[in-house]
Amino acid sequence: MTDELLHATVSVRGIIIDPRGRNLILQRATDREWELPGGRLAPREPVRRGLCREITEETGISVEIHTPVATNAWVNDNEEGRFAVHYKCYTSQRTIDISDEHVDSAWMLPERARRVLNEPQAAAVQAVSNRPATGQPTDQSLSQD
């Protein structure tokens, strides 16, 4: 094959749902844009373990990770490949302890969250919104590794 393949850094993000059906979003310190909690995986780090680590580091909460709901790939301004996987997550915790990476956090209904997030993250929230989002999870949890 002569095509150049994308070499990408992998990021994982959580669409975190509380018992009232709201999503947690964070406002970045660097550019004040809103985003879903998550970040880049370390080399050889298991995906779900990395997502739990990132969410805990950024918010101080623990989550129950369920199914992946969306993916996207792109090349950033530095010509670096990026690949993101978005997972549906649940938590009963409401108190957030944001990291220095962020300046604010908010629990928003999915419709409002979609309006402030970038297009790929808004699409991931929409994908979760098309499934039951309140009460107890209806799908099977996936293993942590």
mmCIF file of N, CA and C in Angstrom:
data_model
loop_
_atom_site.group_PDB
_atom_site.id
_atom_site.type_symbol
_atom_site.label_atom_id
_atom_site.label_comp_id
_atom_site.label_asym_id
_atom_site.label_seq_id
_atom_site.Cartn_x
_atom_site.Cartn_y
_atom_site.Cartn_z
ATOM 1 N N MET A 1 0.841 -1.165 0.000
ATOM 2 C CA MET A 1 0.000 0.000 0.000
ATOM 3 C C MET A 1 0.895 1.239 0.000
ATOM 4 N N THR A 2 0.592 2.198 -0.839
ATOM 5 C CA THR A 2 1.401 3.404 -0.939
ATOM 6 C C THR A 2 0.782 4.600 -0.215
ATOM 7 N N ASP A 3 -0.427 4.439 0.311
ATOM 8 C CA ASP A 3 -1.070 5.540 1.030
ATOM 9 C C ASP A 3 -0.373 5.783 2.357
ATOM 10 N N GLU A 4 -0.231 7.053 2.707
ATOM 11 C CA GLU A 4 0.323 7.401 4.003
ATOM 12 C C GLU A 4 -0.769 7.228 5.051
ATOM 13 N N LEU A 5 -0.472 6.493 6.106
ATOM 14 C CA LEU A 5 -1.448 6.227 7.142
ATOM 15 C C LEU A 5 -1.364 7.255 8.263
ATOM 16 N N LEU A 6 -2.476 7.528 8.896
ATOM 17 C CA LEU A 6 -2.528 8.457 10.013
ATOM 18 C C LEU A 6 -1.899 7.822 11.246
ATOM 19 N N HIS A 7 -0.937 8.498 11.845
ATOM 20 C CA HIS A 7 -0.368 8.111 13.129
ATOM 21 C C HIS A 7 -0.963 9.074 14.128
ATOM 22 N N ALA A 8 -1.783 8.563 15.037
ATOM 23 C CA ALA A 8 -2.574 9.458 15.874
ATOM 24 C C ALA A 8 -2.373 9.219 17.358
ATOM 25 N N THR A 9 -2.477 10.309 18.110
ATOM 26 C CA THR A 9 -2.584 10.247 19.555
ATOM 27 C C THR A 9 -4.033 9.913 19.871
ATOM 28 N N VAL A 10 -4.258 9.001 20.811
ATOM 29 C CA VAL A 10 -5.610 8.580 21.157
ATOM 30 C C VAL A 10 -6.093 9.321 22.396
ATOM 31 N N SER A 11 -7.275 9.915 22.272
ATOM 32 C CA SER A 11 -7.939 10.566 23.395
ATOM 33 C C SER A 11 -9.229 9.827 23.703
ATOM 34 N N VAL A 12 -9.621 9.867 24.970
ATOM 35 C CA VAL A 12 -10.888 9.287 25.405
ATOM 36 C C VAL A 12 -11.655 10.368 26.157
ATOM 37 N N ARG A 13 -12.958 10.410 25.940
ATOM 38 C CA ARG A 13 -13.817 11.400 26.588
ATOM 39 C C ARG A 13 -15.048 10.703 27.148
ATOM 40 N N GLY A 14 -15.554 11.241 28.245
ATOM 41 C CA GLY A 14 -16.752 10.688 28.858
ATOM 42 C C GLY A 14 -17.939 11.612 28.712
ATOM 43 N N ILE A 15 -19.040 11.071 28.235
ATOM 44 C CA ILE A 15 -20.312 11.776 28.301
ATOM 45 C C ILE A 15 -20.916 11.312 29.613
ATOM 46 N N ILE A 16 -20.677 12.098 30.660
ATOM 47 C CA ILE A 16 -21.045 11.703 32.017
ATOM 48 C C ILE A 16 -22.468 12.158 32.288
ATOM 49 N N ILE A 17 -23.303 11.213 32.718
ATOM 50 C CA ILE A 17 -24.713 11.466 32.970
ATOM 51 C C ILE A 17 -24.977 11.326 34.466
ATOM 52 N N ASP A 18 -25.657 12.320 35.044
ATOM 53 C CA ASP A 18 -26.029 12.239 36.451
ATOM 54 C C ASP A 18 -27.446 11.664 36.569
ATOM 55 N N PRO A 19 -27.934 11.405 37.784
ATOM 56 C CA PRO A 19 -29.271 10.812 37.933
ATOM 57 C C PRO A 19 -30.401 11.668 37.350
ATOM 58 N N ARG A 20 -30.162 12.955 37.131
ATOM 59 C CA ARG A 20 -31.188 13.832 36.554
ATOM 60 C C ARG A 20 -31.068 13.944 35.034
ATOM 61 N N GLY A 21 -30.173 13.168 34.432
ATOM 62 C CA GLY A 21 -30.028 13.164 32.978
ATOM 63 C C GLY A 21 -29.174 14.289 32.427
ATOM 64 N N ARG A 22 -28.429 14.970 33.290
ATOM 65 C CA ARG A 22 -27.581 16.072 32.850
ATOM 66 C C ARG A 22 -26.173 15.567 32.531
ATOM 67 N N ASN A 23 -25.483 16.293 31.664
ATOM 68 C CA ASN A 23 -24.109 15.970 31.275
ATOM 69 C C ASN A 23 -23.148 16.945 31.931
ATOM 70 N N LEU A 24 -21.983 16.420 32.324
ATOM 71 C CA LEU A 24 -20.945 17.264 32.893
ATOM 72 C C LEU A 24 -20.047 17.774 31.776
ATOM 73 N N ILE A 25 -19.838 19.091 31.738
ATOM 74 C CA ILE A 25 -18.890 19.668 30.796
ATOM 75 C C ILE A 25 -17.956 20.601 31.557
ATOM 76 N N LEU A 26 -16.774 20.793 30.988
ATOM 77 C CA LEU A 26 -15.724 21.591 31.624
ATOM 78 C C LEU A 26 -15.291 22.709 30.686
ATOM 79 N N GLN A 27 -14.889 23.840 31.261
ATOM 80 C CA GLN A 27 -14.392 24.957 30.461
ATOM 81 C C GLN A 27 -12.873 25.015 30.583
ATOM 82 N N ARG A 28 -12.176 24.871 29.446
ATOM 83 C CA ARG A 28 -10.716 24.863 29.430
ATOM 84 C C ARG A 28 -10.140 26.207 29.865
ATOM 85 N N ALA A 29 -9.031 26.160 30.571
ATOM 86 C CA ALA A 29 -8.343 27.384 30.995
ATOM 87 C C ALA A 29 -7.661 28.060 29.812
ATOM 88 N N THR A 30 -7.185 27.292 28.838
ATOM 89 C CA THR A 30 -6.388 27.850 27.744
ATOM 90 C C THR A 30 -7.170 28.756 26.812
ATOM 91 N N ASP A 31 -8.357 28.324 26.401
ATOM 92 C CA ASP A 31 -9.117 29.103 25.415
ATOM 93 C C ASP A 31 -10.565 29.356 25.815
ATOM 94 N N ARG A 32 -10.942 28.932 27.019
ATOM 95 C CA ARG A 32 -12.294 29.121 27.573
ATOM 96 C C ARG A 32 -13.380 28.368 26.807
ATOM 97 N N GLU A 33 -12.989 27.413 25.955
ATOM 98 C CA GLU A 33 -13.968 26.584 25.253
ATOM 99 C C GLU A 33 -14.443 25.483 26.194
ATOM 100 N N TRP A 34 -15.687 25.024 25.980
ATOM 101 C CA TRP A 34 -16.264 23.943 26.773
ATOM 102 C C TRP A 34 -15.934 22.602 26.126
ATOM 103 N N GLU A 35 -15.729 21.583 26.969
ATOM 104 C CA GLU A 35 -15.397 20.249 26.470
ATOM 105 C C GLU A 35 -15.911 19.192 27.425
ATOM 106 N N LEU A 36 -15.967 17.971 26.917
ATOM 107 C CA LEU A 36 -16.283 16.817 27.748
ATOM 108 C C LEU A 36 -15.028 16.403 28.517
ATOM 109 N N PRO A 37 -15.179 15.880 29.730
ATOM 110 C CA PRO A 37 -14.007 15.425 30.490
ATOM 111 C C PRO A 37 -13.290 14.284 29.764
ATOM 112 N N GLY A 38 -11.976 14.269 29.880
ATOM 113 C CA GLY A 38 -11.167 13.214 29.283
ATOM 114 C C GLY A 38 -9.853 13.762 28.797
ATOM 115 N N GLY A 39 -9.111 12.925 28.105
ATOM 116 C CA GLY A 39 -7.820 13.354 27.595
ATOM 117 C C GLY A 39 -7.088 12.219 26.915
ATOM 118 N N ARG A 40 -5.782 12.393 26.763
ATOM 119 C CA ARG A 40 -4.959 11.444 26.024
ATOM 120 C C ARG A 40 -4.558 10.246 26.877
ATOM 121 N N LEU A 41 -4.480 9.121 26.193
ATOM 122 C CA LEU A 41 -4.002 7.896 26.838
ATOM 123 C C LEU A 41 -2.482 7.896 26.881
ATOM 124 N N ALA A 42 -1.940 7.301 27.930
ATOM 125 C CA ALA A 42 -0.498 7.072 28.015
ATOM 126 C C ALA A 42 -0.156 5.848 27.160
ATOM 127 N N PRO A 43 1.101 5.688 26.749
ATOM 128 C CA PRO A 43 1.478 4.505 25.973
ATOM 129 C C PRO A 43 1.108 3.218 26.713
ATOM 130 N N ARG A 44 0.462 2.315 26.010
ATOM 131 C CA ARG A 44 0.055 1.004 26.514
ATOM 132 C C ARG A 44 -0.937 1.060 27.678
ATOM 133 N N GLU A 45 -1.542 2.214 27.930
ATOM 134 C CA GLU A 45 -2.539 2.333 29.000
ATOM 135 C C GLU A 45 -3.867 1.744 28.525
ATOM 136 N N PRO A 46 -4.481 0.849 29.294
ATOM 137 C CA PRO A 46 -5.802 0.329 28.906
ATOM 138 C C PRO A 46 -6.816 1.475 28.795
ATOM 139 N N VAL A 47 -7.667 1.390 27.811
ATOM 140 C CA VAL A 47 -8.564 2.486 27.471
ATOM 141 C C VAL A 47 -9.439 2.914 28.646
ATOM 142 N N ARG A 48 -10.166 2.003 29.234
ATOM 143 C CA ARG A 48 -11.084 2.380 30.313
ATOM 144 C C ARG A 48 -10.334 2.859 31.557
ATOM 145 N N ARG A 49 -9.197 2.274 31.819
ATOM 146 C CA ARG A 49 -8.378 2.746 32.936
ATOM 147 C C ARG A 49 -7.914 4.185 32.671
ATOM 148 N N GLY A 50 -7.521 4.468 31.439
ATOM 149 C CA GLY A 50 -7.104 5.813 31.077
ATOM 150 C C GLY A 50 -8.244 6.817 31.178
ATOM 151 N N LEU A 51 -9.442 6.414 30.759
ATOM 152 C CA LEU A 51 -10.589 7.310 30.863
ATOM 153 C C LEU A 51 -10.916 7.594 32.325
ATOM 154 N N CYS A 52 -10.905 6.553 33.161
ATOM 155 C CA CYS A 52 -11.140 6.764 34.602
ATOM 156 C C CYS A 52 -10.091 7.712 35.179
ATOM 157 N N ARG A 53 -8.836 7.504 34.823
ATOM 158 C CA ARG A 53 -7.752 8.363 35.318
ATOM 159 C C ARG A 53 -7.983 9.810 34.912
ATOM 160 N N GLU A 54 -8.264 10.033 33.632
ATOM 161 C CA GLU A 54 -8.470 11.395 33.135
ATOM 162 C C GLU A 54 -9.660 12.074 33.821
ATOM 163 N N ILE A 55 -10.770 11.359 33.947
ATOM 164 C CA ILE A 55 -11.955 11.949 34.581
ATOM 165 C C ILE A 55 -11.678 12.279 36.041
ATOM 166 N N THR A 56 -11.023 11.372 36.748
ATOM 167 C CA THR A 56 -10.694 11.627 38.150
ATOM 168 C C THR A 56 -9.744 12.812 38.284
ATOM 169 N N GLU A 57 -8.713 12.867 37.432
ATOM 170 C CA GLU A 57 -7.761 13.987 37.477
ATOM 171 C C GLU A 57 -8.451 15.326 37.207
ATOM 172 N N GLU A 58 -9.381 15.350 36.259
ATOM 173 C CA GLU A 58 -10.009 16.604 35.855
ATOM 174 C C GLU A 58 -11.187 17.018 36.716
ATOM 175 N N THR A 59 -11.860 16.049 37.371
ATOM 176 C CA THR A 59 -13.108 16.369 38.070
ATOM 177 C C THR A 59 -13.163 15.910 39.524
ATOM 178 N N GLY A 60 -12.333 14.939 39.891
ATOM 179 C CA GLY A 60 -12.394 14.385 41.231
ATOM 180 C C GLY A 60 -13.533 13.398 41.456
ATOM 181 N N ILE A 61 -14.283 13.048 40.401
ATOM 182 C CA ILE A 61 -15.388 12.107 40.575
ATOM 183 C C ILE A 61 -15.041 10.747 39.978
ATOM 184 N N SER A 62 -15.789 9.743 40.389
ATOM 185 C CA SER A 62 -15.649 8.417 39.784
ATOM 186 C C SER A 62 -16.888 8.164 38.927
ATOM 187 N N VAL A 63 -16.703 7.354 37.898
ATOM 188 C CA VAL A 63 -17.794 7.076 36.968
ATOM 189 C C VAL A 63 -17.886 5.585 36.695
ATOM 190 N N GLU A 64 -19.032 5.194 36.217
ATOM 191 C CA GLU A 64 -19.257 3.849 35.689
ATOM 192 C C GLU A 64 -19.237 3.990 34.172
ATOM 193 N N ILE A 65 -18.252 3.371 33.533
ATOM 194 C CA ILE A 65 -18.086 3.504 32.085
ATOM 195 C C ILE A 65 -18.903 2.440 31.371
ATOM 196 N N HIS A 66 -19.655 2.875 30.359
ATOM 197 C CA HIS A 66 -20.454 1.965 29.543
ATOM 198 C C HIS A 66 -19.908 1.948 28.122
ATOM 199 N N THR A 67 -20.753 1.917 27.165
ATOM 200 C CA THR A 67 -20.369 1.686 25.777
ATOM 201 C C THR A 67 -19.740 2.903 25.098
ATOM 202 N N PRO A 68 -18.831 2.653 24.145
ATOM 203 C CA PRO A 68 -18.388 3.759 23.300
ATOM 204 C C PRO A 68 -19.564 4.171 22.401
ATOM 205 N N VAL A 69 -19.709 5.473 22.180
ATOM 206 C CA VAL A 69 -20.855 5.954 21.403
ATOM 207 C C VAL A 69 -20.460 6.741 20.165
ATOM 208 N N ALA A 70 -19.212 7.214 20.097
ATOM 209 C CA ALA A 70 -18.800 8.010 18.942
ATOM 210 C C ALA A 70 -17.281 8.028 18.849
ATOM 211 N N THR A 71 -16.791 8.211 17.625
ATOM 212 C CA THR A 71 -15.353 8.362 17.385
ATOM 213 C C THR A 71 -15.150 9.475 16.370
ATOM 214 N N ASN A 72 -13.971 10.054 16.394
ATOM 215 C CA ASN A 72 -13.614 10.991 15.336
ATOM 216 C C ASN A 72 -12.095 11.061 15.217
ATOM 217 N N ALA A 73 -11.629 11.401 14.025
ATOM 218 C CA ALA A 73 -10.198 11.527 13.744
ATOM 219 C C ALA A 73 -9.969 12.843 13.012
ATOM 220 N N TRP A 74 -8.818 13.467 13.272
ATOM 221 C CA TRP A 74 -8.484 14.732 12.638
ATOM 222 C C TRP A 74 -6.985 14.971 12.727
ATOM 223 N N VAL A 75 -6.520 15.966 12.012
ATOM 224 C CA VAL A 75 -5.137 16.427 12.083
ATOM 225 C C VAL A 75 -5.189 17.834 12.658
ATOM 226 N N ASN A 76 -4.433 18.084 13.739
ATOM 227 C CA ASN A 76 -4.501 19.390 14.397
ATOM 228 C C ASN A 76 -3.664 20.435 13.652
ATOM 229 N N ASP A 77 -3.604 21.639 14.212
ATOM 230 C CA ASP A 77 -2.886 22.748 13.564
ATOM 231 C C ASP A 77 -1.388 22.485 13.428
ATOM 232 N N ASN A 78 -0.837 21.589 14.251
ATOM 233 C CA ASN A 78 0.581 21.233 14.185
ATOM 234 C C ASN A 78 0.830 20.031 13.286
ATOM 235 N N GLU A 79 -0.194 19.654 12.487
ATOM 236 C CA GLU A 79 -0.111 18.510 11.577
ATOM 237 C C GLU A 79 0.072 17.186 12.316
ATOM 238 N N GLU A 80 -0.451 17.106 13.537
ATOM 239 C CA GLU A 80 -0.386 15.879 14.336
ATOM 240 C C GLU A 80 -1.729 15.165 14.271
ATOM 241 N N GLY A 81 -1.683 13.854 14.072
ATOM 242 C CA GLY A 81 -2.893 13.062 14.017
ATOM 243 C C GLY A 81 -3.523 12.903 15.386
ATOM 244 N N ARG A 82 -4.849 12.955 15.435
ATOM 245 C CA ARG A 82 -5.615 12.774 16.658
ATOM 246 C C ARG A 82 -6.770 11.822 16.376
ATOM 247 N N PHE A 83 -7.097 11.005 17.379
ATOM 248 C CA PHE A 83 -8.226 10.081 17.296
ATOM 249 C C PHE A 83 -8.903 10.089 18.653
ATOM 250 N N ALA A 84 -10.217 10.257 18.701
ATOM 251 C CA ALA A 84 -10.942 10.320 19.972
ATOM 252 C C ALA A 84 -12.077 9.302 19.989
ATOM 253 N N VAL A 85 -12.276 8.705 21.150
ATOM 254 C CA VAL A 85 -13.386 7.793 21.396
ATOM 255 C C VAL A 85 -14.176 8.361 22.571
ATOM 256 N N HIS A 86 -15.496 8.456 22.404
ATOM 257 C CA HIS A 86 -16.384 8.994 23.427
ATOM 258 C C HIS A 86 -17.202 7.856 24.035
ATOM 259 N N TYR A 87 -17.221 7.800 25.371
ATOM 260 C CA TYR A 87 -17.917 6.743 26.104
ATOM 261 C C TYR A 87 -19.065 7.302 26.923
ATOM 262 N N LYS A 88 -20.165 6.559 26.957
ATOM 263 C CA LYS A 88 -21.266 6.894 27.851
ATOM 264 C C LYS A 88 -20.863 6.473 29.256
ATOM 265 N N CYS A 89 -21.033 7.389 30.227
ATOM 266 C CA CYS A 89 -20.655 7.139 31.612
ATOM 267 C C CYS A 89 -21.767 7.615 32.541
ATOM 268 N N TYR A 90 -21.824 7.013 33.727
ATOM 269 C CA TYR A 90 -22.787 7.418 34.742
ATOM 270 C C TYR A 90 -22.059 7.727 36.036
ATOM 271 N N THR A 91 -22.633 8.670 36.802
ATOM 272 C CA THR A 91 -22.152 8.956 38.144
ATOM 273 C C THR A 91 -23.319 9.416 38.997
ATOM 274 N N SER A 92 -23.208 9.190 40.294
ATOM 275 C CA SER A 92 -24.190 9.736 41.230
ATOM 276 C C SER A 92 -23.602 10.935 41.967
ATOM 277 N N GLN A 93 -22.316 11.201 41.736
ATOM 278 C CA GLN A 93 -21.648 12.325 42.389
ATOM 279 C C GLN A 93 -22.001 13.635 41.695
ATOM 280 N N ARG A 94 -22.135 14.707 42.479
ATOM 281 C CA ARG A 94 -22.467 16.007 41.893
ATOM 282 C C ARG A 94 -21.401 17.048 42.162
ATOM 283 N N THR A 95 -20.616 16.861 43.214
ATOM 284 C CA THR A 95 -19.596 17.832 43.569
ATOM 285 C C THR A 95 -18.354 17.604 42.727
ATOM 286 N N ILE A 96 -17.917 18.641 42.037
ATOM 287 C CA ILE A 96 -16.788 18.567 41.115
ATOM 288 C C ILE A 96 -15.610 19.332 41.708
ATOM 289 N N ASP A 97 -14.426 18.759 41.584
ATOM 290 C CA ASP A 97 -13.178 19.411 41.993
ATOM 291 C C ASP A 97 -12.311 19.506 40.740
ATOM 292 N N ILE A 98 -12.474 20.604 39.981
ATOM 293 C CA ILE A 98 -11.799 20.693 38.685
ATOM 294 C C ILE A 98 -10.298 20.931 38.844
ATOM 295 N N SER A 99 -9.564 20.431 37.870
ATOM 296 C CA SER A 99 -8.109 20.580 37.848
ATOM 297 C C SER A 99 -7.735 21.973 37.355
ATOM 298 N N ASP A 100 -6.447 22.264 37.375
ATOM 299 C CA ASP A 100 -5.948 23.545 36.871
ATOM 300 C C ASP A 100 -6.108 23.685 35.357
ATOM 301 N N GLU A 101 -6.412 22.582 34.668
ATOM 302 C CA GLU A 101 -6.634 22.640 33.219
ATOM 303 C C GLU A 101 -7.926 23.367 32.873
ATOM 304 N N HIS A 102 -8.817 23.497 33.858
ATOM 305 C CA HIS A 102 -10.142 24.060 33.610
ATOM 306 C C HIS A 102 -10.442 25.195 34.581
ATOM 307 N N VAL A 103 -11.352 26.082 34.151
ATOM 308 C CA VAL A 103 -11.740 27.211 34.994
ATOM 309 C C VAL A 103 -13.182 27.125 35.475
ATOM 310 N N ASP A 104 -13.970 26.229 34.890
ATOM 311 C CA ASP A 104 -15.366 26.112 35.294
ATOM 312 C C ASP A 104 -15.886 24.735 34.911
ATOM 313 N N SER A 105 -16.976 24.356 35.555
ATOM 314 C CA SER A 105 -17.674 23.117 35.219
ATOM 315 C C SER A 105 -19.159 23.392 35.309
ATOM 316 N N ALA A 106 -19.952 22.587 34.610
ATOM 317 C CA ALA A 106 -21.402 22.754 34.648
ATOM 318 C C ALA A 106 -22.072 21.425 34.338
ATOM 319 N N TRP A 107 -23.182 21.170 35.036
ATOM 320 C CA TRP A 107 -24.070 20.067 34.699
ATOM 321 C C TRP A 107 -25.145 20.664 33.811
ATOM 322 N N MET A 108 -25.238 20.196 32.572
ATOM 323 C CA MET A 108 -26.197 20.755 31.616
ATOM 324 C C MET A 108 -27.056 19.650 31.033
ATOM 325 N N LEU A 109 -28.302 20.003 30.745
ATOM 326 C CA LEU A 109 -29.138 19.090 29.980
ATOM 327 C C LEU A 109 -28.492 18.906 28.609
ATOM 328 N N PRO A 110 -28.668 17.747 27.988
ATOM 329 C CA PRO A 110 -27.994 17.471 26.720
ATOM 330 C C PRO A 110 -28.223 18.527 25.643
ATOM 331 N N GLU A 111 -29.441 19.075 25.554
ATOM 332 C CA GLU A 111 -29.716 20.071 24.515
ATOM 333 C C GLU A 111 -28.810 21.292 24.678
ATOM 334 N N ARG A 112 -28.624 21.742 25.919
ATOM 335 C CA ARG A 112 -27.777 22.908 26.161
ATOM 336 C C ARG A 112 -26.306 22.559 25.956
ATOM 337 N N ALA A 113 -25.882 21.389 26.436
ATOM 338 C CA ALA A 113 -24.485 20.969 26.271
ATOM 339 C C ALA A 113 -24.108 20.929 24.795
ATOM 340 N N ARG A 114 -25.005 20.422 23.955
ATOM 341 C CA ARG A 114 -24.721 20.348 22.516
ATOM 342 C C ARG A 114 -24.493 21.727 21.907
ATOM 343 N N ARG A 115 -25.133 22.752 22.462
ATOM 344 C CA ARG A 115 -24.975 24.106 21.915
ATOM 345 C C ARG A 115 -23.617 24.728 22.240
ATOM 346 N N VAL A 116 -22.956 24.287 23.319
ATOM 347 C CA VAL A 116 -21.688 24.927 23.711
ATOM 348 C C VAL A 116 -20.460 24.082 23.363
ATOM 349 N N LEU A 117 -20.652 22.822 23.018
ATOM 350 C CA LEU A 117 -19.533 21.943 22.669
ATOM 351 C C LEU A 117 -19.189 22.048 21.183
ATOM 352 N N ASN A 118 -17.945 21.642 20.827
ATOM 353 C CA ASN A 118 -17.595 21.599 19.407
ATOM 354 C C ASN A 118 -18.392 20.487 18.732
ATOM 355 N N GLU A 119 -18.396 20.476 17.417
ATOM 356 C CA GLU A 119 -19.270 19.570 16.660
ATOM 357 C C GLU A 119 -19.065 18.091 16.975
ATOM 358 N N PRO A 120 -17.822 17.566 17.015
ATOM 359 C CA PRO A 120 -17.676 16.136 17.313
ATOM 360 C C PRO A 120 -18.170 15.765 18.722
ATOM 361 N N GLN A 121 -17.911 16.627 19.700
ATOM 362 C CA GLN A 121 -18.370 16.322 21.054
ATOM 363 C C GLN A 121 -19.887 16.488 21.171
ATOM 364 N N ALA A 122 -20.451 17.477 20.490
ATOM 365 C CA ALA A 122 -21.905 17.641 20.468
ATOM 366 C C ALA A 122 -22.570 16.422 19.835
ATOM 367 N N ALA A 123 -21.959 15.880 18.779
ATOM 368 C CA ALA A 123 -22.501 14.678 18.128
ATOM 369 C C ALA A 123 -22.464 13.482 19.074
ATOM 370 N N ALA A 124 -21.420 13.384 19.896
ATOM 371 C CA ALA A 124 -21.337 12.297 20.865
ATOM 372 C C ALA A 124 -22.438 12.422 21.919
ATOM 373 N N VAL A 125 -22.693 13.643 22.382
ATOM 374 C CA VAL A 125 -23.783 13.872 23.343
ATOM 375 C C VAL A 125 -25.114 13.510 22.696
ATOM 376 N N GLN A 126 -25.291 13.876 21.428
ATOM 377 C CA GLN A 126 -26.518 13.535 20.714
ATOM 378 C C GLN A 126 -26.688 12.023 20.607
ATOM 379 N N ALA A 127 -25.604 11.312 20.336
ATOM 380 C CA ALA A 127 -25.676 9.851 20.228
ATOM 381 C C ALA A 127 -26.162 9.235 21.535
ATOM 382 N N VAL A 128 -25.694 9.761 22.660
ATOM 383 C CA VAL A 128 -26.139 9.266 23.961
ATOM 384 C C VAL A 128 -27.583 9.683 24.220
ATOM 385 N N SER A 129 -27.947 10.889 23.797
ATOM 386 C CA SER A 129 -29.308 11.391 24.017
ATOM 387 C C SER A 129 -30.349 10.560 23.279
ATOM 388 N N ASN A 130 -29.946 9.888 22.230
ATOM 389 C CA ASN A 130 -30.859 9.043 21.477
ATOM 390 C C ASN A 130 -31.148 7.728 22.187
ATOM 391 N N ARG A 131 -30.414 7.466 23.284
ATOM 392 C CA ARG A 131 -30.613 6.267 24.093
ATOM 393 C C ARG A 131 -31.203 6.697 25.430
ATOM 394 N N PRO A 132 -31.737 5.763 26.217
ATOM 395 C CA PRO A 132 -32.207 6.145 27.555
ATOM 396 C C PRO A 132 -31.055 6.740 28.355
ATOM 397 N N ALA A 133 -31.261 7.929 28.963
ATOM 398 C CA ALA A 133 -30.171 8.634 29.634
ATOM 399 C C ALA A 133 -30.405 8.860 31.118
ATOM 400 N N THR A 134 -31.593 8.587 31.630
ATOM 401 C CA THR A 134 -31.846 8.826 33.049
ATOM 402 C C THR A 134 -32.099 7.509 33.756
ATOM 403 N N GLY A 135 -32.012 7.542 35.063
ATOM 404 C CA GLY A 135 -32.231 6.335 35.835
ATOM 405 C C GLY A 135 -31.064 5.386 35.733
ATOM 406 N N GLN A 136 -31.317 4.128 35.950
ATOM 407 C CA GLN A 136 -30.270 3.115 35.917
ATOM 408 C C GLN A 136 -29.859 2.831 34.480
ATOM 409 N N PRO A 137 -28.581 2.552 34.262
ATOM 410 C CA PRO A 137 -28.120 2.206 32.916
ATOM 411 C C PRO A 137 -28.855 0.977 32.391
ATOM 412 N N THR A 138 -29.138 0.979 31.093
ATOM 413 C CA THR A 138 -29.842 -0.150 30.506
ATOM 414 C C THR A 138 -28.932 -1.068 29.718
ATOM 415 N N ASP A 139 -27.699 -0.649 29.442
ATOM 416 C CA ASP A 139 -26.793 -1.525 28.695
ATOM 417 C C ASP A 139 -25.755 -2.104 29.640
ATOM 418 N N GLN A 140 -25.049 -3.102 29.192
ATOM 419 C CA GLN A 140 -24.054 -3.783 30.007
ATOM 420 C C GLN A 140 -22.792 -2.954 30.119
ATOM 421 N N SER A 141 -22.235 -2.867 31.318
ATOM 422 C CA SER A 141 -20.939 -2.231 31.495
ATOM 423 C C SER A 141 -19.878 -3.087 30.816
ATOM 424 N N LEU A 142 -18.892 -2.437 30.263
ATOM 425 C CA LEU A 142 -17.770 -3.139 29.667
ATOM 426 C C LEU A 142 -16.677 -3.263 30.707
ATOM 427 N N SER A 143 -15.806 -4.231 30.553
ATOM 428 C CA SER A 143 -14.724 -4.400 31.523
ATOM 429 C C SER A 143 -13.835 -3.172 31.560
ATOM 430 N N GLN A 144 -13.077 -2.990 32.629
ATOM 431 C CA GLN A 144 -12.241 -1.813 32.805
ATOM 432 C C GLN A 144 -10.988 -1.847 31.962
ATOM 433 N N ASP A 145 -10.653 -2.924 31.329
ATOM 434 C CA ASP A 145 -9.445 -2.995 30.498
ATOM 435 C C ASP A 145 -9.764 -3.417 29.087
#
